[in-house]
Backbone as ProteinMPNN parsed JSONL, in Angstrom:
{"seq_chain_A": "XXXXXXXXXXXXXXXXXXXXXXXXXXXXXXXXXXXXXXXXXXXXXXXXXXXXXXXXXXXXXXXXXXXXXXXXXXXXXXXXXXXXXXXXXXXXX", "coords_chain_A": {"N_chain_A": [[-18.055, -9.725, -12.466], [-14.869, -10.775, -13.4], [-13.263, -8.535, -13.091], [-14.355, -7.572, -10.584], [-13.193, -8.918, -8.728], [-10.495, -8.457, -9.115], [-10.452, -5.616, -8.474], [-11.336, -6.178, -5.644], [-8.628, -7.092, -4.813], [-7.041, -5.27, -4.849], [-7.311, -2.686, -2.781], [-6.356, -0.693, -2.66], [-5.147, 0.293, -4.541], [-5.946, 3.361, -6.002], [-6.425, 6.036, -7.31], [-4.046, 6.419, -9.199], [-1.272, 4.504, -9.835], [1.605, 5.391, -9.229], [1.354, 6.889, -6.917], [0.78, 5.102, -5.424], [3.477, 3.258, -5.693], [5.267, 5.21, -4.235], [4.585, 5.177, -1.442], [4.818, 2.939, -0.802], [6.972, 2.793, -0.789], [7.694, 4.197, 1.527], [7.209, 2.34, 3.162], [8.331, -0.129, 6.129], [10.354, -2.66, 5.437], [9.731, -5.209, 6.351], [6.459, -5.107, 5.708], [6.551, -4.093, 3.513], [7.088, -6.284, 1.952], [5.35, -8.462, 2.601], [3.153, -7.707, 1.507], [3.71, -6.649, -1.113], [4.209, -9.141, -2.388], [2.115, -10.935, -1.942], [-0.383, -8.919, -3.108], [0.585, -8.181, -5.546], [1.974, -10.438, -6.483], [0.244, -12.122, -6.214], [0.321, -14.301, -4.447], [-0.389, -16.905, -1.978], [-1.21, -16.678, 1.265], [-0.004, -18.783, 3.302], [1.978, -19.53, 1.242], [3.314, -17.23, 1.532], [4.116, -17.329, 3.991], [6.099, -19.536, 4.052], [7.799, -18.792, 2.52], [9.26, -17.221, 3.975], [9.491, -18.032, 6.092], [7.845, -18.181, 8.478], [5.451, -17.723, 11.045], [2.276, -18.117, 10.093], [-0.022, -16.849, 11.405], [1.993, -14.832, 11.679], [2.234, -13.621, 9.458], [-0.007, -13.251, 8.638], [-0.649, -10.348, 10.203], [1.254, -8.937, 9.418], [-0.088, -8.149, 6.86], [-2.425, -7.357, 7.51], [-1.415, -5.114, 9.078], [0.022, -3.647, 7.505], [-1.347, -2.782, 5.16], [-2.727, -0.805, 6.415], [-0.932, 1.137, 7.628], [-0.32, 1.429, 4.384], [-2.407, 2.707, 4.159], [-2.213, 4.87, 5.693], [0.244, 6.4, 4.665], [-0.815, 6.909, 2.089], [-2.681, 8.953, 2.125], [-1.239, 11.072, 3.559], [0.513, 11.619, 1.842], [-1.221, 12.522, -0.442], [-2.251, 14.874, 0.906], [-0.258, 15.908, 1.639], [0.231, 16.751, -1.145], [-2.082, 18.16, -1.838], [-1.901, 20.667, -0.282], [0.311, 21.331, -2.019], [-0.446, 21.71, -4.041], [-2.119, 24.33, -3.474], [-0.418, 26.029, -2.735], [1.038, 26.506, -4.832], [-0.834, 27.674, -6.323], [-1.664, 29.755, -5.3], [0.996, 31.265, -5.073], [1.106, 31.767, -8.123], [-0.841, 33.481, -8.924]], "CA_chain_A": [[-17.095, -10.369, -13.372], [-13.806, -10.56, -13.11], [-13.0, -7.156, -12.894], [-14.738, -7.304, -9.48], [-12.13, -10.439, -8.521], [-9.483, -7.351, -9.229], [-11.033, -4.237, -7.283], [-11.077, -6.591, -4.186], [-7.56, -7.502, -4.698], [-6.295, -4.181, -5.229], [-8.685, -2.009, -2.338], [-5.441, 0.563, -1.869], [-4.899, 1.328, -5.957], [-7.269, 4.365, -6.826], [-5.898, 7.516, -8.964], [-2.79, 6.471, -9.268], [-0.229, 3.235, -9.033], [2.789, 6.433, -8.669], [1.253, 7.325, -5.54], [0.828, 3.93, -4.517], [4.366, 2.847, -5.212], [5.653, 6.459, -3.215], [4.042, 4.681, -0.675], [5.287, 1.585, -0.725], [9.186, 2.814, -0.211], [8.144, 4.456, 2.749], [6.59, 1.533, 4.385], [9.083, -0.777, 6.762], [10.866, -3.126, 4.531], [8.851, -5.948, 6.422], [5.113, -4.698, 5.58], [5.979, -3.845, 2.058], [7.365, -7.674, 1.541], [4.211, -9.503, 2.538], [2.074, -6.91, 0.784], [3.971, -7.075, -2.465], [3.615, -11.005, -2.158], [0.122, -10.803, -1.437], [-0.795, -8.345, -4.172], [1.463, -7.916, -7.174], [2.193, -11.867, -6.768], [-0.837, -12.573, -5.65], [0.929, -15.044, -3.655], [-1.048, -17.63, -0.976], [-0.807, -16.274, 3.007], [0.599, -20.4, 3.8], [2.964, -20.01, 1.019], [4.432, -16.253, 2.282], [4.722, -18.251, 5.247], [6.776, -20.851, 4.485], [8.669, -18.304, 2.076], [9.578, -16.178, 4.905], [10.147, -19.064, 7.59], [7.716, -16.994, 9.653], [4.277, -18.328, 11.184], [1.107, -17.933, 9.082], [-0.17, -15.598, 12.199], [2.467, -13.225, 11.78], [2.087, -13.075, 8.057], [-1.503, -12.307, 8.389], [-0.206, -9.653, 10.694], [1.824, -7.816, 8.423], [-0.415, -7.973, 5.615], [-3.493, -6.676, 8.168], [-1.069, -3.623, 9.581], [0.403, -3.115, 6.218], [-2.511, -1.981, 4.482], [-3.236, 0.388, 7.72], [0.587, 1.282, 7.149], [0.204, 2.442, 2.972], [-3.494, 3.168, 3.355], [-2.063, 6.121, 5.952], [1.213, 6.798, 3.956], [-1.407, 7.634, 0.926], [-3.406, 9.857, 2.795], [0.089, 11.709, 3.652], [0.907, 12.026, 0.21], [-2.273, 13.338, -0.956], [-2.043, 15.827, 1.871], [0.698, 17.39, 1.095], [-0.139, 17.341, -2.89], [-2.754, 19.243, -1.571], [-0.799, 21.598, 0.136], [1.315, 21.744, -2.55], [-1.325, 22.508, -4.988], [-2.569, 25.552, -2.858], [0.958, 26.849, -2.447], [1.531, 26.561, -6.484], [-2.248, 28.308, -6.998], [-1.329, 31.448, -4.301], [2.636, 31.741, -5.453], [0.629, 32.245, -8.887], [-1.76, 35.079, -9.082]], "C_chain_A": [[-15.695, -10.362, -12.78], [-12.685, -9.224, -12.396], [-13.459, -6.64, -11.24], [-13.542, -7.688, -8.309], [-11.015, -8.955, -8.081], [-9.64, -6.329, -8.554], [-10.765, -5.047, -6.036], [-9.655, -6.584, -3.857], [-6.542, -6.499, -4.518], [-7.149, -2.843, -4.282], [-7.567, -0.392, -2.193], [-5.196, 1.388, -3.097], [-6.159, 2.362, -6.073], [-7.175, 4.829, -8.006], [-4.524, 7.177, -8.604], [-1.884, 5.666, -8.694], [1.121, 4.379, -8.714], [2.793, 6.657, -7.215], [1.427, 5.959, -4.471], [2.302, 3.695, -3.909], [5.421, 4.108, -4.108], [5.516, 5.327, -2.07], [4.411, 3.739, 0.62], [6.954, 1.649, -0.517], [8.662, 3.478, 0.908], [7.37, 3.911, 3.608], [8.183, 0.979, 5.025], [9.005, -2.197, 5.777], [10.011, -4.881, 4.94], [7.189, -6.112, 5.605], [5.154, -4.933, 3.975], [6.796, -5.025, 1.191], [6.413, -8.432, 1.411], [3.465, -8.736, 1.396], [2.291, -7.148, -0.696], [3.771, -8.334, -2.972], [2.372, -11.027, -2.414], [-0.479, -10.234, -2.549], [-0.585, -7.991, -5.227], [1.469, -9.359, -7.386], [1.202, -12.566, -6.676], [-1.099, -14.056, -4.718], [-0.217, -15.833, -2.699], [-0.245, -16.991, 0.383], [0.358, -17.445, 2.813], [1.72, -20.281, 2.815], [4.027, -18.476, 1.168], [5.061, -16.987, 3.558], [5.756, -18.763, 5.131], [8.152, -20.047, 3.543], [9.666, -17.547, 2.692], [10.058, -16.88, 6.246], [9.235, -18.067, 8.517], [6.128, -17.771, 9.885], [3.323, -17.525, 10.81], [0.558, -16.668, 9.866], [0.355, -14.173, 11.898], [2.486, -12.371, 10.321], [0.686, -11.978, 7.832], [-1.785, -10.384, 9.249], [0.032, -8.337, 9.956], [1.204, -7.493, 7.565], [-1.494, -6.75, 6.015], [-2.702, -4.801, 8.457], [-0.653, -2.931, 8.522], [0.029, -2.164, 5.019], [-2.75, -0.824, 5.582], [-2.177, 1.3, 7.48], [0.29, 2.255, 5.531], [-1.531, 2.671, 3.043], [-2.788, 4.973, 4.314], [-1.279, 6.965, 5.149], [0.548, 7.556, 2.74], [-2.449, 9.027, 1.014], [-2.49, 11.036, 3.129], [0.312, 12.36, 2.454], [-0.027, 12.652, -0.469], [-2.636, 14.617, -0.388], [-1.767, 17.093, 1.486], [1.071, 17.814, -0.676], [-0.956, 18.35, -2.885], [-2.325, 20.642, -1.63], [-0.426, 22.124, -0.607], [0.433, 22.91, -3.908], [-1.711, 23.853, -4.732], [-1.535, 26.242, -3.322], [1.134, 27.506, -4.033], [-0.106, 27.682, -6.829], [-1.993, 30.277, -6.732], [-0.078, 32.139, -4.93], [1.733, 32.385, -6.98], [-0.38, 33.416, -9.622], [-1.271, 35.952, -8.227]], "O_chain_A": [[-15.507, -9.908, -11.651], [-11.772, -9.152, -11.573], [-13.042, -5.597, -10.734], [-13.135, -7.014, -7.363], [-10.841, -8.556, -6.93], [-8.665, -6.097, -7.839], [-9.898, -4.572, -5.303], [-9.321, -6.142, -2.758], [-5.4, -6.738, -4.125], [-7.648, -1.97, -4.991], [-7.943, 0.692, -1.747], [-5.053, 2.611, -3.098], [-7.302, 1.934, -6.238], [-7.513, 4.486, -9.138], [-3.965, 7.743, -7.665], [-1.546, 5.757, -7.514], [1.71, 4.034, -7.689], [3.761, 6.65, -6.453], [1.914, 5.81, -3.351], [2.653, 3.753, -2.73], [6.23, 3.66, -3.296], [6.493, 4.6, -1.889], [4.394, 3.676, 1.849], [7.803, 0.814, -0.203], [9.558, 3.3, 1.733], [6.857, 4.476, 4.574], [9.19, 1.51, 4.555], [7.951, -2.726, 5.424], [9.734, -5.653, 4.022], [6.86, -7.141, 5.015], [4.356, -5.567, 3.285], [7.123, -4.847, 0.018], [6.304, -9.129, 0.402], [3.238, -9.344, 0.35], [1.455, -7.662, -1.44], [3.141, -8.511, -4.014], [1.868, -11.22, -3.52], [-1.221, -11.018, -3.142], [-1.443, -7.48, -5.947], [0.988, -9.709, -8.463], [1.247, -13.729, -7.078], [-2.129, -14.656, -4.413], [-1.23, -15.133, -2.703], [0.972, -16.853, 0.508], [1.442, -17.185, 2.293], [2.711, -20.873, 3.242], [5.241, -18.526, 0.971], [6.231, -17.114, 3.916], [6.571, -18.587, 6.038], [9.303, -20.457, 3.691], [10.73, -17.231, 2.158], [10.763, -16.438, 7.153], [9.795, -17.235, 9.231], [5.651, -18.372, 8.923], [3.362, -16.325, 11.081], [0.574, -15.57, 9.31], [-0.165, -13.059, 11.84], [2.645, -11.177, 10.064], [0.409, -10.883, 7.343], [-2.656, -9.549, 9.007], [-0.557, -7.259, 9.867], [1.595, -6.433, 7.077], [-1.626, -5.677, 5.425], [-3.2, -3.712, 8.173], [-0.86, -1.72, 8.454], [0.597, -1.327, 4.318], [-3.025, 0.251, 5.049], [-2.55, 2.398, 7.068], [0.573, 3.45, 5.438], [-2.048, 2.822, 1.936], [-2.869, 6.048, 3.72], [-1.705, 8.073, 4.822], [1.054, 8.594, 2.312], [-2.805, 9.82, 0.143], [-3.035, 12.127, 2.959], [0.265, 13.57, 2.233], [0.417, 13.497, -1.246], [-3.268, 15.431, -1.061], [-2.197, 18.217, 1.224], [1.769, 18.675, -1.214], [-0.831, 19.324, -3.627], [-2.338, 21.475, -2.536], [-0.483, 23.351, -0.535], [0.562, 24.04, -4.38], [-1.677, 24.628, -5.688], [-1.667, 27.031, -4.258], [1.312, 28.691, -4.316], [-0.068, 28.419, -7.814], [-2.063, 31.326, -7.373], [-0.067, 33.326, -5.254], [1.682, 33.614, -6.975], [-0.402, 33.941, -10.735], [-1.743, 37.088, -8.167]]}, "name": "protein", "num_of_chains": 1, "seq": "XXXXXXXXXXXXXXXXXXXXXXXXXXXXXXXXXXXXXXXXXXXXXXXXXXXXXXXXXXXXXXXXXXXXXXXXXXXXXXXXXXXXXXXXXXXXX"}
């Protein structure tokens, strides 16, 4: 159904749009332009293109490294929640 339409569209949201947008400020102000385009706007590649004055190539570019970009950044962040969690478990008993 539809709902499927949406999971594809969205492969980086899991537990949590907070973590996402974290994420998303510490991508490069390029990456997290197409991406937002692309997936909040749900924008057409051809018309980031032509929004951006930039060739369709390099769009598909940014969108491809972008995701590589906030899928690591989330992996980071979950890391050191980790981390943090431990730290907060040990400091406690």
């Amino acid at each position: 159904g539809p709902d499927h339409v949406d999971a594809l569209a969205y492969p980086l949201v899991s537990d949590g749009d907070e973590e996402l947008m974290r994420a998303f400020e510490l991508l490069p102000a390029d990456y997290a332009l197409v991406l937002r385009l692309r997936f909040f706007d749900e924008m057409p590649l051809k018309r980031i293109a032509a929004f951006l004055g930039a060739p369709l190539s390099t769009v598909k570019w940014r969108v491809h490294r972008g995701k590589q970009l906030l899928r690591e950044q989330i992996e980071q962040l979950r890391q050191r929640g980790e981390k943090w969690k431990e730290i907060e478990k040990s400091s406690n008993s």
